[in-house]
Coordinates of C-alpha atoms and ligand atoms in Angstrom, one line a residue:
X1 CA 64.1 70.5 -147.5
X2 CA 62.1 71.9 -150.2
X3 CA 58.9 74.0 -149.2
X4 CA 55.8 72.9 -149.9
X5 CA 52.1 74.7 -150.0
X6 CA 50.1 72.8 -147.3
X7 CA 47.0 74.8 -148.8
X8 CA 47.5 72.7 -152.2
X9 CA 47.4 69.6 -150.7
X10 CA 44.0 69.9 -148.8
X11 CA 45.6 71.1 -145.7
X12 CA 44.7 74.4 -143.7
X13 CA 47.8 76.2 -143.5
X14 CA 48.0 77.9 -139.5
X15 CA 50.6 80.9 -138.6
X16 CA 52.7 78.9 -136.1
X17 CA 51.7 81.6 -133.5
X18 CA 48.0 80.8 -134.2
X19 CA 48.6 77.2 -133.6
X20 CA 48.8 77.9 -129.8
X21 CA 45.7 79.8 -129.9
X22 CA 43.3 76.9 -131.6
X23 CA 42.0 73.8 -129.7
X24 CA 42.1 70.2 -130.3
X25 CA 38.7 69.8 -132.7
X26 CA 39.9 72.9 -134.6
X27 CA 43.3 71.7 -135.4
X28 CA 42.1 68.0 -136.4
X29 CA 38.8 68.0 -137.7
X30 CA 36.9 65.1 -137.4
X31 CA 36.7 64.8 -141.4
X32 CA 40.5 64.4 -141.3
X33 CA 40.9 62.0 -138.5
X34 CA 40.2 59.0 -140.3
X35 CA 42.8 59.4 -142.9
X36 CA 45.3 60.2 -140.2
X37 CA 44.6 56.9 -138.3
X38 CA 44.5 54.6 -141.7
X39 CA 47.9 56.3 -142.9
X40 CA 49.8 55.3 -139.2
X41 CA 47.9 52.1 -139.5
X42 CA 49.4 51.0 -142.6
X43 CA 52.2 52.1 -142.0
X44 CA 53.0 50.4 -138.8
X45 CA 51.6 47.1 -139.9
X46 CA 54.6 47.6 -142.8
X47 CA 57.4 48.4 -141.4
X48 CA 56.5 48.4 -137.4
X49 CA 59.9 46.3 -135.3
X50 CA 59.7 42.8 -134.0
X51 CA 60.6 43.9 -130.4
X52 CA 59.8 41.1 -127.8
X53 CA 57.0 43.5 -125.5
X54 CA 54.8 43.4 -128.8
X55 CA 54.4 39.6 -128.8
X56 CA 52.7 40.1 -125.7
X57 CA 48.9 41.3 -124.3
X58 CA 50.2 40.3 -121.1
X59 CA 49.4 43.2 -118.6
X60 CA 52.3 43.0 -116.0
X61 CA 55.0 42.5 -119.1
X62 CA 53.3 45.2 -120.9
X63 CA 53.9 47.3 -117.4
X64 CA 57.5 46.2 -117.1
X65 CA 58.9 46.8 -120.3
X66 CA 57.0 50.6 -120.3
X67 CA 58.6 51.2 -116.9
X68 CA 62.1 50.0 -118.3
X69 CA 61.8 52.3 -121.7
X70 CA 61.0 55.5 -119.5
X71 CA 64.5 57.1 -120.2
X72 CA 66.4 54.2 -121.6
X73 CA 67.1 53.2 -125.5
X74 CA 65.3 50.1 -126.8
X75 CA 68.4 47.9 -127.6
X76 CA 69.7 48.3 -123.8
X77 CA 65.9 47.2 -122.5
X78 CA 65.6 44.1 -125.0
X79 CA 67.7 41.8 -122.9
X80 CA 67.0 42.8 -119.6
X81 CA 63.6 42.7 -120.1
X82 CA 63.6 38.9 -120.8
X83 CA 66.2 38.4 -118.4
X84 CA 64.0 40.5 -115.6
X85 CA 60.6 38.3 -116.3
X86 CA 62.3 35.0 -116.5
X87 CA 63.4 35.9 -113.0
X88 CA 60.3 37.8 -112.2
X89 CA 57.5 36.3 -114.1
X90 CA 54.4 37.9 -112.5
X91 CA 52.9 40.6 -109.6
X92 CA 53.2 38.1 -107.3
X93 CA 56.9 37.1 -108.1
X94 CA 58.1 40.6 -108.1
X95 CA 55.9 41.2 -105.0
X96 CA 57.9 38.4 -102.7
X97 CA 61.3 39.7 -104.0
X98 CA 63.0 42.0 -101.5
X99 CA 63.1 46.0 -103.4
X100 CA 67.2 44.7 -103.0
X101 CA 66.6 42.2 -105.8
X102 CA 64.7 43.9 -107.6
X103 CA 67.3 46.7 -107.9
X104 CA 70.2 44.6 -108.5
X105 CA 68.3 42.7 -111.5
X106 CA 67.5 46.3 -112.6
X107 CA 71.6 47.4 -112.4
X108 CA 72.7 48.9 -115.8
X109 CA 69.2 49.9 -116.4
X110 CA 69.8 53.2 -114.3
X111 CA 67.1 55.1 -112.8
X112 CA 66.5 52.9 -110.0
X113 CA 63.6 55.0 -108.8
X114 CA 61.7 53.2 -111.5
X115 CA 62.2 49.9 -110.2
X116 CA 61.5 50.9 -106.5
X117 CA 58.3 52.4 -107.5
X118 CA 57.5 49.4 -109.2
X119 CA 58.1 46.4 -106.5
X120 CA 55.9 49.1 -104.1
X121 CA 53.1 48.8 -106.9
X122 CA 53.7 45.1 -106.7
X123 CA 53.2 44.9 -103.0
X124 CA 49.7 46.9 -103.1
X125 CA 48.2 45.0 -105.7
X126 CA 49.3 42.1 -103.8
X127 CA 47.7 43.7 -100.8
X128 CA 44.7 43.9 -102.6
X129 CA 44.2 40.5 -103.8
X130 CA 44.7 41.3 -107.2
X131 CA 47.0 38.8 -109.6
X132 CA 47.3 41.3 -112.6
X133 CA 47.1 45.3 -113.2
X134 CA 43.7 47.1 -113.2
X135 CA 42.2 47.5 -116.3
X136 CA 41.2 51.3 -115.9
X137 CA 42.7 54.7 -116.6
X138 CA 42.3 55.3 -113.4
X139 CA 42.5 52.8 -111.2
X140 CA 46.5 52.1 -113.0
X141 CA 47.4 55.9 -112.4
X142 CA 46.6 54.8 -108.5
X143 CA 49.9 53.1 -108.6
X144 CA 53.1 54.0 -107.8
X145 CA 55.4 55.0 -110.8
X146 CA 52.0 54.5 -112.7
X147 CA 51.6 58.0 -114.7
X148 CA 49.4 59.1 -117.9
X149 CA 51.9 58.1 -120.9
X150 CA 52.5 54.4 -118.9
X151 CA 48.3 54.1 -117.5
X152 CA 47.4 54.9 -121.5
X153 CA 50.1 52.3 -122.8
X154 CA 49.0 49.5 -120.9
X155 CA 45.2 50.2 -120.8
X156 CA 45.3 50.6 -124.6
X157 CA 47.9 47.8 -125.4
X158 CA 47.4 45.0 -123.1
X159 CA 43.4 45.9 -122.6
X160 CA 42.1 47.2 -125.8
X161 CA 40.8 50.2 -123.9
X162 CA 40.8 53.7 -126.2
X163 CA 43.0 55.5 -123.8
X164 CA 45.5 58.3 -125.6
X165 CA 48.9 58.4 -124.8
X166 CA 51.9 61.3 -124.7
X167 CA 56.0 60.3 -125.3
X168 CA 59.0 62.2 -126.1
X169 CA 58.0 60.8 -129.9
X170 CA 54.5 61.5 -129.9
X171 CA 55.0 65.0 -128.9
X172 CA 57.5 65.3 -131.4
X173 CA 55.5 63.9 -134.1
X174 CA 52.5 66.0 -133.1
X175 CA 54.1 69.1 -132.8
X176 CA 56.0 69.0 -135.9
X177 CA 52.6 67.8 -138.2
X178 CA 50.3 70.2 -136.3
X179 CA 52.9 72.9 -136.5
X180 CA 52.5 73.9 -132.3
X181 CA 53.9 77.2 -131.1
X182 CA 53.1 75.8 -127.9
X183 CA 56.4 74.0 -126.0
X184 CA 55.2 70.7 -125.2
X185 CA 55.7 70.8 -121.2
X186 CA 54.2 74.4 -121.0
X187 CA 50.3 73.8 -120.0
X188 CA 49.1 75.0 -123.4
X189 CA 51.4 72.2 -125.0
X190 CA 50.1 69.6 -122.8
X191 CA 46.5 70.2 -122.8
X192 CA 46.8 70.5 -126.9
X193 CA 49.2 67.5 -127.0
X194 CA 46.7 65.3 -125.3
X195 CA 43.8 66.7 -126.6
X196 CA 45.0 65.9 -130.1
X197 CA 46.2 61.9 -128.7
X198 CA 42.7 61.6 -127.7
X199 CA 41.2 62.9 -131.2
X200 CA 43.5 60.2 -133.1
X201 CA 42.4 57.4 -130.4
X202 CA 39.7 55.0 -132.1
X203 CA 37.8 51.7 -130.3
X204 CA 39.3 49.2 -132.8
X205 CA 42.3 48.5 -131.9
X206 CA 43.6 51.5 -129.8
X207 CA 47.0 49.3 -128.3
X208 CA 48.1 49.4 -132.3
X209 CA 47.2 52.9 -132.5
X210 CA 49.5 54.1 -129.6
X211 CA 52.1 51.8 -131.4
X212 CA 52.2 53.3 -134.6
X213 CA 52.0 56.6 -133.1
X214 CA 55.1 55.9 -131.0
X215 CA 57.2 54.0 -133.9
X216 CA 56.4 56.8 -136.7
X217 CA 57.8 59.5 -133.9
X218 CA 60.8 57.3 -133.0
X219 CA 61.7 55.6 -136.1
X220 CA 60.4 58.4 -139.0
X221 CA 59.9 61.9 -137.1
X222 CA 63.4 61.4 -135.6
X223 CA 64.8 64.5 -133.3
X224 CA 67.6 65.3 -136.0
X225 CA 67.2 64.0 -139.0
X226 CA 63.4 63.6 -140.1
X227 CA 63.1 61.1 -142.8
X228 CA 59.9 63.1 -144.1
X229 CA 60.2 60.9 -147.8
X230 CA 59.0 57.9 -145.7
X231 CA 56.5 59.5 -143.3
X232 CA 52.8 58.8 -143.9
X233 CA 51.7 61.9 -142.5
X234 CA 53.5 64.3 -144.8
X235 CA 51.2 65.2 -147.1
X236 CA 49.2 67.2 -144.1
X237 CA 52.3 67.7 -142.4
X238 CA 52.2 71.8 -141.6
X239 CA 56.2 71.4 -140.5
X240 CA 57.3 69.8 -143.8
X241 CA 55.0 72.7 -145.6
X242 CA 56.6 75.4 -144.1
X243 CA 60.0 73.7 -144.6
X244 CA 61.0 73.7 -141.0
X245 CA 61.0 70.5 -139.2
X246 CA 63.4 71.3 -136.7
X247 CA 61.5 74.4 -135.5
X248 CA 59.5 72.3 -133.7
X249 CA 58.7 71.3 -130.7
X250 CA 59.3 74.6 -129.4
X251 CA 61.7 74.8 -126.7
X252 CA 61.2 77.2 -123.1
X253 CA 63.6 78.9 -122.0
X254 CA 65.8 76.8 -119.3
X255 CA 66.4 78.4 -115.8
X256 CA 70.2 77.5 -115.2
X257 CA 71.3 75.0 -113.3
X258 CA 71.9 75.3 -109.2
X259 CA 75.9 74.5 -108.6
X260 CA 75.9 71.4 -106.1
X261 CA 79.4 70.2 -104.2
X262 CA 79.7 66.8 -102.7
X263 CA 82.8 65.1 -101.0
X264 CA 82.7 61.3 -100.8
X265 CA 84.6 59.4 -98.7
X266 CA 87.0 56.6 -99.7
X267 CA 87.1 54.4 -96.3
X268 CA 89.4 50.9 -97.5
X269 CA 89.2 48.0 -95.0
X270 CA 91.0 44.7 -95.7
X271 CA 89.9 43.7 -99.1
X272 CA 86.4 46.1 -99.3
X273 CA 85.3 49.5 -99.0
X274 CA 82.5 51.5 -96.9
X275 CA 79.1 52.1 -98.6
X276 CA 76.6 54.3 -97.2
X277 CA 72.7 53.9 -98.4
X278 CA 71.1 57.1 -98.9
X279 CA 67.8 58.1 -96.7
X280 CA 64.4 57.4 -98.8
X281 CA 63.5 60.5 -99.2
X282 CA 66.4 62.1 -100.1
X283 CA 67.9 62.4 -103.9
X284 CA 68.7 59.1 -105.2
X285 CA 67.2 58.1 -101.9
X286 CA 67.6 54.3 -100.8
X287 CA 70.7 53.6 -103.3
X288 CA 74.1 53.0 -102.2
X289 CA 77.5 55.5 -102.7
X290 CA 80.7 56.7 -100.9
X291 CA 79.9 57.9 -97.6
X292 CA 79.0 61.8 -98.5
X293 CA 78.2 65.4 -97.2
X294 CA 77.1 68.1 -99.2
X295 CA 77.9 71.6 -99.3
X296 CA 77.5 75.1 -101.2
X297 CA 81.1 75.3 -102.0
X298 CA 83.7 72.3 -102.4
X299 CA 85.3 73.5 -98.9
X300 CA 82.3 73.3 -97.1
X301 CA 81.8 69.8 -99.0
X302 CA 84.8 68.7 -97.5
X303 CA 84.7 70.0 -94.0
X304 CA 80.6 68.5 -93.7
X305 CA 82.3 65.2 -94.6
X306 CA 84.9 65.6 -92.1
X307 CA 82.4 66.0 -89.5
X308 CA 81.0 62.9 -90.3
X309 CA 83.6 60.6 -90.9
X310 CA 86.7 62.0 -89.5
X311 CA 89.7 64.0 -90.9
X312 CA 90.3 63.6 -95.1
X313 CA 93.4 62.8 -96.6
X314 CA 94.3 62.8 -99.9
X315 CA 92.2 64.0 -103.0
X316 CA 91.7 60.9 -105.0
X317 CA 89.5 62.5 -107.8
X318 CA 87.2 64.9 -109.2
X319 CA 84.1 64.7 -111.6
X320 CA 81.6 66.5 -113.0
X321 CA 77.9 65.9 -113.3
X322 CA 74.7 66.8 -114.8
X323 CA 71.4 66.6 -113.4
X324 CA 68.1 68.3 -114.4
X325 CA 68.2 71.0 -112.4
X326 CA 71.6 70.7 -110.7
X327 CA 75.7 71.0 -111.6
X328 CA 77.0 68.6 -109.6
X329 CA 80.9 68.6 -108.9
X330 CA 82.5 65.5 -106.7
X331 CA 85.8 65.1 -104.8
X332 CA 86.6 62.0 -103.5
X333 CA 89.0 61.7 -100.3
X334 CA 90.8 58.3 -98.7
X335 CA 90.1 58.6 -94.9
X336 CA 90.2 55.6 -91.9
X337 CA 88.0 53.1 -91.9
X338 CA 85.4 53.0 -89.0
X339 CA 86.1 50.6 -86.4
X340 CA 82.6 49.3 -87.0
X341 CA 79.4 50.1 -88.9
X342 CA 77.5 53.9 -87.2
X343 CA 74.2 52.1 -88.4
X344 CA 72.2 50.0 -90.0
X345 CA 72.9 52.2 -93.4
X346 CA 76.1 51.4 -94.1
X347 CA 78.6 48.4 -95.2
X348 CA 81.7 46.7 -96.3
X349 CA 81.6 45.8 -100.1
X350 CA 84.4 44.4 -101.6
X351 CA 83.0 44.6 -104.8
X352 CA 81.4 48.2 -104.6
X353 CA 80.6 48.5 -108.4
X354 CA 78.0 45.3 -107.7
X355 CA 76.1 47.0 -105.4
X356 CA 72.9 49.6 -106.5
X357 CA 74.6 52.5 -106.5
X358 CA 73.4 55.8 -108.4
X359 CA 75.2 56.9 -111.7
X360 CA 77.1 59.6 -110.1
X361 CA 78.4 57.3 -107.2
X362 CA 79.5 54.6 -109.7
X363 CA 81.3 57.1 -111.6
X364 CA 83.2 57.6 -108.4
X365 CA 84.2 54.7 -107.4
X366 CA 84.8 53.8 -111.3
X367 CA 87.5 56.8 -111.3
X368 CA 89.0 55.5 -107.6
X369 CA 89.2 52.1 -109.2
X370 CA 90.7 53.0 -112.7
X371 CA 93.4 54.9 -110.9
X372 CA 94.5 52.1 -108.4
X373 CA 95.0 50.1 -111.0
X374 CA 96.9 52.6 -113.0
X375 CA 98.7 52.8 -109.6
X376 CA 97.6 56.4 -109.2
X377 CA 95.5 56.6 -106.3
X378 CA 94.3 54.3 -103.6
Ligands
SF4_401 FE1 57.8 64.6 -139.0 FE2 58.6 65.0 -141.5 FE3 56.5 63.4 -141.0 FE4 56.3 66.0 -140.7 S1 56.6 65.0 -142.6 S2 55.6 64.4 -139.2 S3 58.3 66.6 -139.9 S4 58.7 63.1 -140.4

């Protein structure tokens, strides 16, 4: 990428290890803020994507489609977003569906959290009377699964309110064009990230704003591969001037991940298999697996789920996964079947992959699947 002198081109050029150091008003004057808003402005209104949320002002669609693109690509949401409000068309509809539908009509979505969190918002607004989502800051970060990035999209795009907003692409895009030494989820980073959202924000139109904020960090200021020709901000970009891009954001340093053993239980009865539904408040709490114990080693693992279910037999599997904080490793055993259900919690499914199971459990019971078929296991 060929360097370029931000000073020649009207722009302040700031030691990266300043930029931490400087606030908000400092690093976006007000006498630059204007141009910075016209340039994202025109060029959203070019090139911005026909994607089905933005043919909407409708506050509860604007709310479900910003629940469903928390951690998941836009071409998986499109569909199941239309699918999910043709089922589901308002509060009240997603209010009187048990959380169970909800979940299933969420499966392949992943993340089920998100969609408990939102039938719990559903109910209270309910509770309250109300037919529709508040239209305050505020009085939206009052509800469940309701945080700052998702109260500023929908107060902004469904409301017209000037409320600033923070995403994986904003932060990018701000970080790289203010140059930030700061990492984006250290305090400094936050407090600079939103300070600068809420210097861009403007009363006319603030929903399109967000937008273009949004579409130039995911479509322009990608992770990779920047495509700086096409970027309207790169004639004050302080990245592109010092020629490194990819510098920022700034990363911190990750503490490593805690080693976690689990041994599921592969209980076969007649045509189904046992499923267990995890306690609320545990991880992946409410969703269905395996029957499982936990343990600090994949002995202990095994012996915890002994105690539970009754003596293992043969390993059907192994898999690894990755959490955020954890290194998960699974072993899956055959053992009896119970003569009848311990509790409430657990069931016969004889088609277990249908059920709202977390990712790692469906990864299990994919593997014990795939090799019964293959006539390896099972
Ligand atoms: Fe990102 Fe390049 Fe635009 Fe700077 S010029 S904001 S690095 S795309």
């Amino acid at each position: 990428m060929a360097r370029r002198c931000a000073s020649a081109l009207g722009v302040v050029a700031v030691p990266p290890q300043i930029s931490a150091l400087l606030t908000p008003e400092q690093l976006l004057p007000a006498a630059t803020v204007a141009a910075l808003r016209r340039r994202l402005r025109a060029y959203y209104r070019a090139h911005r994507r026909d994607l089905p949320w933005r043919r909407s002002r409708d506050p509860y669609a604007i709310w479900v489609s910003e629940i469903m693109l928390q951690q998941t690509q836009v071409d998986t949401v499109v569909p199941r977003y239309e699918a999910f409000l043709r089922r589901f068309p308002s509060v009240q509809a997603m209010a009187a569906a048990g959380e169970q539908k909800i979940c299933e009509a969420w499966a392949g979505l992943g993340y089920y959290r998100r969609a408990r969190l939102m039938h719990q918002a559903a109910l209270q607004l309910v509770a309250q009377g109300s037919t529709t989502l508040p239209a305050a800051v505020a009085a939206l970060r009052a509800l469940p699964g309701i945080g700052a990035y998702t109260a500023g999209a929908i107060a902004s795009i469904a409301f017209s309110l000037p409320a600033a907003l923070v995403d994986g692409n904003v932060e990018r895009l701000l970080s790289r064009h203010f140059a930030l030494s700061a990492p984006p989820r250290s305090g400094a980073g936050k407090r600079l990230l939103w300070g600068l959202a809420e210097r861009l924000q403007s009363r006319h139109a603030p929903g399109e704003l967000n937008q273009a904020l949004m579409e130039v960090g995911a479509m322009i200021c990608r992770p990779r591969q920047p495509l700086c020709g096409r970027c309207p901000w790169q004639r004050s970009c302080r990245a592109y001037a010092e020629g490194e891009p990819h510098a920022y954001p700034t990363a911190v340093a990750k503490a490593p991940r805690q080693k976690l053993f689990v041994a599921y239980a592969w209980a076969v009865d007649g045509d189904a298999v046992w499923l267990t539904r995890r306690p609320r408040a545990a991880l992946w709490g409410g969703l269905w697996e395996l029957p499982s114990a936990q343990g600090a080693s994949a002995a202990l693992a095994r012996a915890a789920l002994q105690a539970r279910v009754g003596p293992t037999k043969q390993l059907l599997g192994e898999l690894p996964h990755t959490l955020t904080h954890r290194e998960v490793r699974a072993q899956i055993f055959a053992v009896a079947a119970p003569v009848q259900a311990p509790d409430e919690a657990w069931r016969r499914s004889a088609q277990p992959l249908h059920a709202p199971l977390h990712t790692l459990a469906r990864k299990a019971i994919g593997l014990v699947l795939a090799r019964a078929r293959l006539g390896e296991a099972a």
